[in-house]
PDB file of C-alpha atoms in Angstrom:
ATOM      1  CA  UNK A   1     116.685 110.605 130.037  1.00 48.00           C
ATOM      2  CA  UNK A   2     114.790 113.771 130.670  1.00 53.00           C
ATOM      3  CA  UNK A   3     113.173 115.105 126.799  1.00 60.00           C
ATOM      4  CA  UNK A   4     111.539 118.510 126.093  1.00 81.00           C
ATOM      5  CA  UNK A   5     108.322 118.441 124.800  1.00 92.00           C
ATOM      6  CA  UNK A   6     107.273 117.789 121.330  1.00 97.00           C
ATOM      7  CA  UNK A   7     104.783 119.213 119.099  1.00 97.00           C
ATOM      8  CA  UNK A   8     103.630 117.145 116.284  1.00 98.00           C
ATOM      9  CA  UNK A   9     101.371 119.059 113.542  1.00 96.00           C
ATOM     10  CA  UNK A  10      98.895 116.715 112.202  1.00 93.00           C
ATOM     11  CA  UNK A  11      99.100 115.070 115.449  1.00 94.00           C
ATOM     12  CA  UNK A  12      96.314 112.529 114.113  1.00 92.00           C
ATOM     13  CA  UNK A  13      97.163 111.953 110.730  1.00 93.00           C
ATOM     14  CA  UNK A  14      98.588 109.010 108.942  1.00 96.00           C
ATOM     15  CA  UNK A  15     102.364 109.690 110.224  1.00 97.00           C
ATOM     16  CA  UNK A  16     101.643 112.419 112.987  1.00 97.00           C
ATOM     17  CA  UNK A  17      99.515 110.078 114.995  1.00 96.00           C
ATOM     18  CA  UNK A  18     102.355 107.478 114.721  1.00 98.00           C
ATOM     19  CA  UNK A  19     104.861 109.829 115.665  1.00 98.00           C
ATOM     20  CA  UNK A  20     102.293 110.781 119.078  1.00 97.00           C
ATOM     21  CA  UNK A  21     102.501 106.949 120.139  1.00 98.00           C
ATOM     22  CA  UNK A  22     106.080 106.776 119.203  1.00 98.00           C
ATOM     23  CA  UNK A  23     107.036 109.458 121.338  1.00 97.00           C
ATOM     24  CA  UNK A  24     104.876 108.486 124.239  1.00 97.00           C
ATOM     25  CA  UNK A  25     105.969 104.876 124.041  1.00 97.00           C
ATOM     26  CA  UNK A  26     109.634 106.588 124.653  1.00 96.00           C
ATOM     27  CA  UNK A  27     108.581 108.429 127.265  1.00 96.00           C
ATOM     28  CA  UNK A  28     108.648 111.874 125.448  1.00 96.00           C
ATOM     29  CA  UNK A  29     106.220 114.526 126.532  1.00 96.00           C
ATOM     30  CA  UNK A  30     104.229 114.773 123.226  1.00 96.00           C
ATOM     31  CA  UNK A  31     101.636 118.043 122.188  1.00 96.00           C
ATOM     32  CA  UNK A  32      99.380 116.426 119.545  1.00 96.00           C
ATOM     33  CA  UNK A  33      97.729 119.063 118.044  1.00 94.00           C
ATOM     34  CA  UNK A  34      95.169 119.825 114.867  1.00 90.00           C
ATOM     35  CA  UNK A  35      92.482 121.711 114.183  1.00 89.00           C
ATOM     36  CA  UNK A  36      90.470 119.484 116.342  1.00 84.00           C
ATOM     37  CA  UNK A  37      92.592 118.754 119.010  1.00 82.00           C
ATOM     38  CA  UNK A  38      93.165 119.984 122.767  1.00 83.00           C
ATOM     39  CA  UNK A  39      96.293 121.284 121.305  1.00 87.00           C
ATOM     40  CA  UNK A  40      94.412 123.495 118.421  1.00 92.00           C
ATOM     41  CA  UNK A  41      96.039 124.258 115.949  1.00 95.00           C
ATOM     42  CA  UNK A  42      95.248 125.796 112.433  1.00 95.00           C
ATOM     43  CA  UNK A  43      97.682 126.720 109.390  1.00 96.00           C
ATOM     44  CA  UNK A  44      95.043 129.265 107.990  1.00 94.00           C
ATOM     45  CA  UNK A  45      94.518 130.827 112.075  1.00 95.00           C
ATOM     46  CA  UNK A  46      98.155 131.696 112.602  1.00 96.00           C
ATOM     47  CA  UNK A  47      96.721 133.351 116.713  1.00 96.00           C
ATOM     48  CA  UNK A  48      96.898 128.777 116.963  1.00 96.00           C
ATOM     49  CA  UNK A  49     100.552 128.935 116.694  1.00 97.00           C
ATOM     50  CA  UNK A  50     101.896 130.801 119.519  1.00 96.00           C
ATOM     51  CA  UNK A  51     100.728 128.685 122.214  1.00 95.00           C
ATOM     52  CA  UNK A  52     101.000 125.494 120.543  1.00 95.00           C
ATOM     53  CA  UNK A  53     104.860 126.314 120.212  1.00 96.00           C
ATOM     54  CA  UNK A  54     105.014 127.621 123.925  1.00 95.00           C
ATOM     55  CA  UNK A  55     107.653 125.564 125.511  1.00 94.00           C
ATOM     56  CA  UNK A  56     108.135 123.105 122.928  1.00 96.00           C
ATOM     57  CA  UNK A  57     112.253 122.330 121.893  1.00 95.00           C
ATOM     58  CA  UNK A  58     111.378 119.759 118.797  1.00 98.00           C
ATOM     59  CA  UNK A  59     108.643 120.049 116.282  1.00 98.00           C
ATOM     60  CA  UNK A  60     106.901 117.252 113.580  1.00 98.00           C
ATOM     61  CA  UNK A  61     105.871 119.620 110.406  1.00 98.00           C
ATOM     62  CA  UNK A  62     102.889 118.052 108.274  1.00 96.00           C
ATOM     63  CA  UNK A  63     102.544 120.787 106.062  1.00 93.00           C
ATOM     64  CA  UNK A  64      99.381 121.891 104.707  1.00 88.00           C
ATOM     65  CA  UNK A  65      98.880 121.594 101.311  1.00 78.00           C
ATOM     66  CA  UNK A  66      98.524 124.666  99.040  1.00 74.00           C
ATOM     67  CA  UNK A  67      99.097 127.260 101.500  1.00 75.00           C
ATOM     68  CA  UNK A  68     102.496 128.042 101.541  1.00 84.00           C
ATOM     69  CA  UNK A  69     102.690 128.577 105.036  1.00 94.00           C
ATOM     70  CA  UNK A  70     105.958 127.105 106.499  1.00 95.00           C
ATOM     71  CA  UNK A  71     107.984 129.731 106.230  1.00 96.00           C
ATOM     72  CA  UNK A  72     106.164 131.942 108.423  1.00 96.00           C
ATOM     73  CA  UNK A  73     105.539 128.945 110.872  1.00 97.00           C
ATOM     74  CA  UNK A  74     109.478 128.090 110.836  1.00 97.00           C
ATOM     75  CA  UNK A  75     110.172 132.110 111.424  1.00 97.00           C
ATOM     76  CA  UNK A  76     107.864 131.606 114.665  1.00 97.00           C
ATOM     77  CA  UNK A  77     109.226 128.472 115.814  1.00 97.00           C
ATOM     78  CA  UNK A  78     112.861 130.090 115.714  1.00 97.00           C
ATOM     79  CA  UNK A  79     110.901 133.117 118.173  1.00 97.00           C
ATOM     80  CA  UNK A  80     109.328 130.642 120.543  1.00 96.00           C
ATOM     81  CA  UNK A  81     112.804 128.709 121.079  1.00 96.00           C
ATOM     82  CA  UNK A  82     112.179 125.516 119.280  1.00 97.00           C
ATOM     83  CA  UNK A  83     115.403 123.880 118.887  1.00 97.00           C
ATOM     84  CA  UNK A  84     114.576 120.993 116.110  1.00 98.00           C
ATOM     85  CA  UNK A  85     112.342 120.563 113.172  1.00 98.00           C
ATOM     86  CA  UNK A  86     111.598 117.743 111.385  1.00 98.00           C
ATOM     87  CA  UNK A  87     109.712 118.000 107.745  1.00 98.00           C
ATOM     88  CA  UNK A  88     107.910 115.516 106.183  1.00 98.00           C
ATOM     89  CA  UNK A  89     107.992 116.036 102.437  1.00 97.00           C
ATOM     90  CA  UNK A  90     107.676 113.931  99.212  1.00 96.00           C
ATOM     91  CA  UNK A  91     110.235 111.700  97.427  1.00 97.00           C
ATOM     92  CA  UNK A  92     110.719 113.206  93.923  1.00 96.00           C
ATOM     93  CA  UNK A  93     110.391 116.330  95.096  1.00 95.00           C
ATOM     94  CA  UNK A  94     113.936 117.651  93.563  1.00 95.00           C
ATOM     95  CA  UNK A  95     113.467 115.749  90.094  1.00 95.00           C
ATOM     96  CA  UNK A  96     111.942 117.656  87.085  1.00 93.00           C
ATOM     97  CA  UNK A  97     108.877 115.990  85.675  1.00 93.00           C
ATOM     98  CA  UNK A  98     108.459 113.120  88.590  1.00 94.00           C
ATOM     99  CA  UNK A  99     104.889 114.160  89.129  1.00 93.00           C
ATOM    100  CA  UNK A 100     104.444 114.871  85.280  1.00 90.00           C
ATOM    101  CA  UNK A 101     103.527 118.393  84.214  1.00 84.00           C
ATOM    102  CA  UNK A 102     102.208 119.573  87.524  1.00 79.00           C
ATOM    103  CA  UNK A 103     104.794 121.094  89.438  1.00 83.00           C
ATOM    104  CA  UNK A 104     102.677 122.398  92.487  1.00 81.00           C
ATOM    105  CA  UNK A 105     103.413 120.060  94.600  1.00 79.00           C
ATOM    106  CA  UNK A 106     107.002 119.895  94.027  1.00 89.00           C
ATOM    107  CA  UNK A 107     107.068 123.425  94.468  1.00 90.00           C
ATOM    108  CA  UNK A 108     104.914 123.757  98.149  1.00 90.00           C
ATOM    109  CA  UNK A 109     107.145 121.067  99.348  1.00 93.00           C
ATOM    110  CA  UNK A 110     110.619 122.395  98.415  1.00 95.00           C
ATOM    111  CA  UNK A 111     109.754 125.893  99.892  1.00 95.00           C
ATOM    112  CA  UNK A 112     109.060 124.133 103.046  1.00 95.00           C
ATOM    113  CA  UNK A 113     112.304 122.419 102.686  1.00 97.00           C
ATOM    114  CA  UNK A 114     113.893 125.516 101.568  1.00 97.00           C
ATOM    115  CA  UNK A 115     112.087 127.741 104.917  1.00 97.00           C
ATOM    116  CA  UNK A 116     113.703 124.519 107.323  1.00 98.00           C
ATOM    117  CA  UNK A 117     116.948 124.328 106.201  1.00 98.00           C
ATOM    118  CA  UNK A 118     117.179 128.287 106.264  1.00 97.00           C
ATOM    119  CA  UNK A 119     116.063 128.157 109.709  1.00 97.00           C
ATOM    120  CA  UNK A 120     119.432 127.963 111.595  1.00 97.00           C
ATOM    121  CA  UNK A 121     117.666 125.347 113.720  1.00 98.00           C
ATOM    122  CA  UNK A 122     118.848 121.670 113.506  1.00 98.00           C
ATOM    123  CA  UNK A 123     116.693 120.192 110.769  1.00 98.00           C
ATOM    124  CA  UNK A 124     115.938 117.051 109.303  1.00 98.00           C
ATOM    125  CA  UNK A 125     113.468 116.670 105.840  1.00 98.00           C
ATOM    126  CA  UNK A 126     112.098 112.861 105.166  1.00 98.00           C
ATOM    127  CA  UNK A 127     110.410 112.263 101.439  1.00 98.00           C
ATOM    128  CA  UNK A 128     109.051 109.310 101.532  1.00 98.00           C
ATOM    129  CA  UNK A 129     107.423 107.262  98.277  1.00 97.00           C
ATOM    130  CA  UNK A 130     103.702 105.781  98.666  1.00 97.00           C
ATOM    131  CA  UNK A 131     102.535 105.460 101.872  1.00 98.00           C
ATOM    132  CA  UNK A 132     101.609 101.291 102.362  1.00 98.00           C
ATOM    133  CA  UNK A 133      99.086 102.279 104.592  1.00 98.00           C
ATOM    134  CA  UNK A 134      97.032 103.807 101.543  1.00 97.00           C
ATOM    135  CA  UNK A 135      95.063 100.449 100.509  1.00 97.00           C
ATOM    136  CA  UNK A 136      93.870 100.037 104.349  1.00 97.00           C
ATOM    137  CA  UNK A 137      93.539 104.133 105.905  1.00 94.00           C
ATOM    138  CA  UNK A 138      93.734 106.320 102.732  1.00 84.00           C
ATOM    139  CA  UNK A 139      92.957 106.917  98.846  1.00 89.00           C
ATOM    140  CA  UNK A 140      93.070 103.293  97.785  1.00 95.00           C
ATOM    141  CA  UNK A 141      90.866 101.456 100.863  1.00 96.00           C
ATOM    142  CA  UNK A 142      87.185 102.196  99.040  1.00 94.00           C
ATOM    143  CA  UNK A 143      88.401 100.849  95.684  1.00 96.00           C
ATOM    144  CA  UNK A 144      89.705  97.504  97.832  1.00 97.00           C
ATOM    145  CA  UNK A 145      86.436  97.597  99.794  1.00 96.00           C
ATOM    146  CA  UNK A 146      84.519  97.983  96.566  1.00 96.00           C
ATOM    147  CA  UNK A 147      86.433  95.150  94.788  1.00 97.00           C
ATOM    148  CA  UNK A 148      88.149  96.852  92.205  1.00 98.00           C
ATOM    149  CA  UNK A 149      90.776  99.334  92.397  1.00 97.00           C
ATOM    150  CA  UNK A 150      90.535 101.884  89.088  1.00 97.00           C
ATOM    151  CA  UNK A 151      93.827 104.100  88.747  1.00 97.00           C
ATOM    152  CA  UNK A 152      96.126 105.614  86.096  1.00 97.00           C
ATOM    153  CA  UNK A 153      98.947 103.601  87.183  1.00 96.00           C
ATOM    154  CA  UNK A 154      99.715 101.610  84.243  1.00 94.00           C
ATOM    155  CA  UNK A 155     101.473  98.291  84.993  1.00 92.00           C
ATOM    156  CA  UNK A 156     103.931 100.191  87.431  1.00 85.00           C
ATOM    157  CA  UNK A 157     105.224  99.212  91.004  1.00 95.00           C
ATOM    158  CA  UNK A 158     106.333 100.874  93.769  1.00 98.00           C
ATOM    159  CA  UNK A 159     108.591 100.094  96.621  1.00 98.00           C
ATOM    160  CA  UNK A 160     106.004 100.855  99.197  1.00 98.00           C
ATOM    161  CA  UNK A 161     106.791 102.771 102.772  1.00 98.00           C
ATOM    162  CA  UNK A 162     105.728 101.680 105.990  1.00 98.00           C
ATOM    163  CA  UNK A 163     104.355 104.507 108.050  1.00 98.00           C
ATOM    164  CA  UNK A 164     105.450 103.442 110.976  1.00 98.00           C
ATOM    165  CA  UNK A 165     108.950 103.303 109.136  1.00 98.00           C
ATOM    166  CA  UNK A 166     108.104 107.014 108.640  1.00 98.00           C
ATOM    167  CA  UNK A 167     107.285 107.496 112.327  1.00 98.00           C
ATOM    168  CA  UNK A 168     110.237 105.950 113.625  1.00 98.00           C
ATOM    169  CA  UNK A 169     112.760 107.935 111.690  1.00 98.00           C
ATOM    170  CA  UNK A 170     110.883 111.000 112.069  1.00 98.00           C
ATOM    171  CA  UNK A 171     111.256 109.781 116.433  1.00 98.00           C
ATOM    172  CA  UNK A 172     114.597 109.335 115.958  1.00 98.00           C
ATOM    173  CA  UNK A 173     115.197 112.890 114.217  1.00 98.00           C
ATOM    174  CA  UNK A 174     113.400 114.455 117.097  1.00 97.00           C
ATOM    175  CA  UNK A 175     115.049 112.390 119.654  1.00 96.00           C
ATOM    176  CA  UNK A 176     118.584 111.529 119.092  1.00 97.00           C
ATOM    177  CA  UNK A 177     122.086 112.847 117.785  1.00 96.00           C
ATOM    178  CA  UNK A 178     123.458 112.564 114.444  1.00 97.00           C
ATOM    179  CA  UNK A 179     120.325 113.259 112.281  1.00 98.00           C
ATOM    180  CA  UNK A 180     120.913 117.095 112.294  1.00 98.00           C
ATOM    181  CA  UNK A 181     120.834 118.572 108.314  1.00 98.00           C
ATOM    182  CA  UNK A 182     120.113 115.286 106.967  1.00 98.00           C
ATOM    183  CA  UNK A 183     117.232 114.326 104.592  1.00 98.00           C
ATOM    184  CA  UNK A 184     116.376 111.188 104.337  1.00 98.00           C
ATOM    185  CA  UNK A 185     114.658 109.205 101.093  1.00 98.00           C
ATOM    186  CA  UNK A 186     112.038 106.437 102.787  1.00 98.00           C
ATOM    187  CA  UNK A 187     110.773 103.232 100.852  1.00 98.00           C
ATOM    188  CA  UNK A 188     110.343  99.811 101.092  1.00 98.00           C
ATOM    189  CA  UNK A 189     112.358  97.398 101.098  1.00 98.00           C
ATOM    190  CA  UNK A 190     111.676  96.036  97.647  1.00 98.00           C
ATOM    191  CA  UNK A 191     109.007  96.942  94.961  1.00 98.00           C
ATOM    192  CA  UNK A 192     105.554  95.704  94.390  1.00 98.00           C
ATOM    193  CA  UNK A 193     103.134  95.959  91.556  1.00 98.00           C
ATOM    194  CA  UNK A 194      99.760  96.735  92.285  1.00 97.00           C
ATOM    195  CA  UNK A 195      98.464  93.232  91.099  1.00 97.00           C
ATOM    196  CA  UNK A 196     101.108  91.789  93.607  1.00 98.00           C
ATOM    197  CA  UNK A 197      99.626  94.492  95.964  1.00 98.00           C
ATOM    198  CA  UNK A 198      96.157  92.710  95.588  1.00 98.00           C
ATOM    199  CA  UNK A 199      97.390  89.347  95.726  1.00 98.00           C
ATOM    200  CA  UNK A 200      98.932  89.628  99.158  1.00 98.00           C
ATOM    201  CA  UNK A 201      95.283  91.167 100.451  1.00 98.00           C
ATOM    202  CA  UNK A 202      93.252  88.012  98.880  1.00 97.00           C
ATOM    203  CA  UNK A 203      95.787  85.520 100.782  1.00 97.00           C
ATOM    204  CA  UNK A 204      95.842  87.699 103.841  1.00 97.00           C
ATOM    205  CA  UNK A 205      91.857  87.920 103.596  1.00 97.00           C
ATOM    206  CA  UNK A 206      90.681  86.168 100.847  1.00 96.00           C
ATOM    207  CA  UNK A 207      89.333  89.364  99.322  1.00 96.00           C
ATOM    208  CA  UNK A 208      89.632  89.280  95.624  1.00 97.00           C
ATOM    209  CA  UNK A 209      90.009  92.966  94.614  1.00 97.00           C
ATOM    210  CA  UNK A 210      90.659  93.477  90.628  1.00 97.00           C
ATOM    211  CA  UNK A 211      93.309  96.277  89.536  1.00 98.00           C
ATOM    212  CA  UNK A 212      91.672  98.185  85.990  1.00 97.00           C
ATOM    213  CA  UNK A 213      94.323 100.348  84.577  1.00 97.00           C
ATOM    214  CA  UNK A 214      92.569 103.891  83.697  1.00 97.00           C
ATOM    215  CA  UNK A 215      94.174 106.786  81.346  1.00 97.00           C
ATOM    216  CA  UNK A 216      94.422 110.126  83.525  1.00 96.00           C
ATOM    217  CA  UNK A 217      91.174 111.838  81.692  1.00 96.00           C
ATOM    218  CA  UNK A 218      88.967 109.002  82.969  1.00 98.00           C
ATOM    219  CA  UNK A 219      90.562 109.020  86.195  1.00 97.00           C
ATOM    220  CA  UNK A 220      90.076 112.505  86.376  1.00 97.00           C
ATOM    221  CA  UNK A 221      86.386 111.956  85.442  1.00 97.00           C
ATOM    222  CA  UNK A 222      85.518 109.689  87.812  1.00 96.00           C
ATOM    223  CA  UNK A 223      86.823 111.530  90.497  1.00 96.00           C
ATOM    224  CA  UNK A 224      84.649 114.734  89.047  1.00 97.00           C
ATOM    225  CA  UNK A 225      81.977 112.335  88.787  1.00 96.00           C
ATOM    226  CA  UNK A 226      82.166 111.223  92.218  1.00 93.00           C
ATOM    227  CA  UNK A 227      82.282 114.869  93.738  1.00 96.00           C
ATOM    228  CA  UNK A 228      85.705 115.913  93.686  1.00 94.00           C
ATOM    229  CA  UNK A 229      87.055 119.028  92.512  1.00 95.00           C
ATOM    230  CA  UNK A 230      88.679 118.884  89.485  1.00 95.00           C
ATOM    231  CA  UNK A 231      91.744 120.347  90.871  1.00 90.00           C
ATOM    232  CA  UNK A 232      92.238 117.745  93.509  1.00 90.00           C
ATOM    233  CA  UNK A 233      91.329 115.077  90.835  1.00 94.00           C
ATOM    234  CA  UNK A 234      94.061 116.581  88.799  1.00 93.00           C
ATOM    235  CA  UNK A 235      97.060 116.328  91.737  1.00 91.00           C
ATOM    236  CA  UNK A 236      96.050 112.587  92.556  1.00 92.00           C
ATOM    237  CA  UNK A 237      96.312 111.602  88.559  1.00 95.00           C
ATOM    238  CA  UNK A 238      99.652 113.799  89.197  1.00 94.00           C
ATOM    239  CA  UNK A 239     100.515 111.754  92.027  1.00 93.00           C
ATOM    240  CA  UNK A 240     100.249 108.490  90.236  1.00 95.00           C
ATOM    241  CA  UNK A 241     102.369 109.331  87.358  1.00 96.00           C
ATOM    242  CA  UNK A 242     105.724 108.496  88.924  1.00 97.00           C
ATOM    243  CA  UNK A 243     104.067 104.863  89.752  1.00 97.00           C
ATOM    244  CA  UNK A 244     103.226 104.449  86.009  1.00 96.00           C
ATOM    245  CA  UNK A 245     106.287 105.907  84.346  1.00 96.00           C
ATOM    246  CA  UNK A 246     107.883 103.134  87.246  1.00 96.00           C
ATOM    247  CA  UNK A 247     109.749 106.248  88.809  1.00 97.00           C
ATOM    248  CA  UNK A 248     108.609 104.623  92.246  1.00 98.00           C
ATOM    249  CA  UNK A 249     109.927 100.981  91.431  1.00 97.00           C
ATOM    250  CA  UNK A 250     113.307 102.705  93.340  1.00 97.00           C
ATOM    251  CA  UNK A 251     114.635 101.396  96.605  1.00 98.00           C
ATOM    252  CA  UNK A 252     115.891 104.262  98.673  1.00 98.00           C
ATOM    253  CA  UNK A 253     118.601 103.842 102.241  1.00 97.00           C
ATOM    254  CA  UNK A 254     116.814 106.582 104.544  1.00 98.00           C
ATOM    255  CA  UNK A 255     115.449 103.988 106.692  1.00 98.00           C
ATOM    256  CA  UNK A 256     118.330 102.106 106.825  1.00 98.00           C
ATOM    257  CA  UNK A 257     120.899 105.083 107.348  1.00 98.00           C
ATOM    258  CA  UNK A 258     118.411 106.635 109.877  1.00 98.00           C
ATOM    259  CA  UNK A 259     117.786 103.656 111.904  1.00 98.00           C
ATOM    260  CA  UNK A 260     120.331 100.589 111.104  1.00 98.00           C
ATOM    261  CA  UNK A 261     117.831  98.085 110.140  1.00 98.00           C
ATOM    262  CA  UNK A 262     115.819  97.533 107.065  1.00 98.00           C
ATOM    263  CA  UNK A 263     112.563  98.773 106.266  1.00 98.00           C
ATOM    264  CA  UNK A 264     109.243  96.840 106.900  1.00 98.00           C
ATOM    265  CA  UNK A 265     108.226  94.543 103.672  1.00 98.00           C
ATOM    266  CA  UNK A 266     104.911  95.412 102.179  1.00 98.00           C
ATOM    267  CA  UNK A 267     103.478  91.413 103.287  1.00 98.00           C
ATOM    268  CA  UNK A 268     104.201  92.524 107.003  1.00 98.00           C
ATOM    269  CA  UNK A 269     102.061  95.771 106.552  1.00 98.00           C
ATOM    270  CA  UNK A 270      99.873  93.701 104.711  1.00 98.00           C
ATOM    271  CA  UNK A 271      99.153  90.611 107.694  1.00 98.00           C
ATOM    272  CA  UNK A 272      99.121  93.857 110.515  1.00 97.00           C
ATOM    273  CA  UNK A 273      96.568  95.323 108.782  1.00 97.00           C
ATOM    274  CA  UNK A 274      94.429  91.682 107.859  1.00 97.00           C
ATOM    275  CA  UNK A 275      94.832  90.925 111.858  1.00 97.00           C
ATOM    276  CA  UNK A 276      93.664  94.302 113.408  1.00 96.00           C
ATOM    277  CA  UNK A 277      90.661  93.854 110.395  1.00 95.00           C
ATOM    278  CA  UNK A 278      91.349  96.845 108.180  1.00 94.00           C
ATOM    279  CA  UNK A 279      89.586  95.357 105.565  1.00 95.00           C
ATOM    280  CA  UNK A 280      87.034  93.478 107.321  1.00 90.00           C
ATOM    281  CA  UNK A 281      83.412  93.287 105.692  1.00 70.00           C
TER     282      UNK A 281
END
């Protein structure tokens, strides 16, 4: 089978640079690009978009927080010809209060939902829940390097997402027929406290990481404390309040409906990422 290229925004982030080896391992011409990339390609430099859409028929959106940009993107996606957008968004997304009194988020992401779907190209939006790949590539690693992992999640669980379960439907929405107008809710397969979480790292590693429950004003004030700015302090302790009010504990059927299999369980993320030493000393 012959495939039109594909661009994939965020081409080496946590899902985008799944989605690159996904598409290559198919066979699919692939046009990673980023701000860094030989693809360039800048959401605040919008002279990067024109030739990183030139010839492409399918696109991967990673939208860029804060900046409210997909709607102009989309509009010059339709102009260069693209044919097929996928958008990764947020579980939640849709339900009042699931990220507590901070709407922001909710709001960037459903006006990039809102600019796809009123596209009149064939779209497909993923939300996925918590990415399992956090504790080994993202937000939670330094606290499991560090021994102790200190968050405002309460005693909650979630049902943890694969990325690579990300990447694959995302592959098949870019790919294949049927996925056209669909959006599809991503999790695990089951959920999984964040003591459980731990417990599945010490046997994989034998890395004993403690879990200290933290209210959001002390999360926020570490986070100040350790450099951040307070309003990026204040959308992670946003971020964890659907774990702690157990909002997260749902299993959702996009991976199944997408692909026809189940999702990956957490302890197979969990033994990947021990074997190719993610949290190695």
């Amino acid at each position: 089978m012959t495939y039109e290229p594909v661009l994939v925004i965020g081409g080496t982030g946590k899902t985008g640079s799944r989605v690159v080896r996904q598409l290559t391992e198919r066979g699919v011409p692939v046009r990673s690009a980023s701000r860094n990339a030989e693809h360039r390609f800048d959401w605040l430099d919008e002279s990067t978009w024109g030739p990183a859409l030139d010839g492409v028929r399918g696109v991967y959106i990673v939208q860029l927080d804060g900046a409210n940009k997909t709607g102009a993107f989309v509009e010059a996606a339709a102009r260069a010809g693209v044919e097929r957008l996928v958008l990764l968004s947020a579980r939640g997304v849709d339900t009042p209060g699931y990220y507590g009194s901070a709407t922001e988020t909710s709001e960037d992401f459903l006006a990039g939902e809102a600019a796809v779907q009123g596209s009149g190209l064939d779209w497909t939006v993923l939300r996925p829940g918590w990415f399992a790949q956090n504790f080994s590539e993202g937000f939670f690693n330094d606290g499991v390097l560090a021994g102790e992992l200190r968050l405002p999640a309460g005693d909650g669980a979630a049902s943890w997402i694969d990325v690579e379960d990300i990447a694959a439907v995302a592959v098949a929405a870019l790919t294949e027929k049927g996925h056209a107008g669909r959006t599809y809710e991503l999790s695990g397969p089951a959920p999984v406290t964040l003591l459980e979480v731990l417990d599945l790292i010490r046997e994989a590693t034998g890395r004993t990481v403690r879990y200290t429950p933290l209210t959001a004003d002390a999360f926020i004030a570490e986070l100040v404390g350790q450099g951040v700015a307070k309003p990026d302090a204040e959308l992670w302790t946003a971020a964890m309040h659907p774990i702690a009010q157990g909002y997260e504990r749902k299993v959702s059927d996009g991976v199944r409906e997408a692909l026809g299999r189940e999702p990956r369980a957490f302890a197979a993320y969990v033994a990947d990422a021990a074997a190719a030493g993610a949290w190695r000393a």
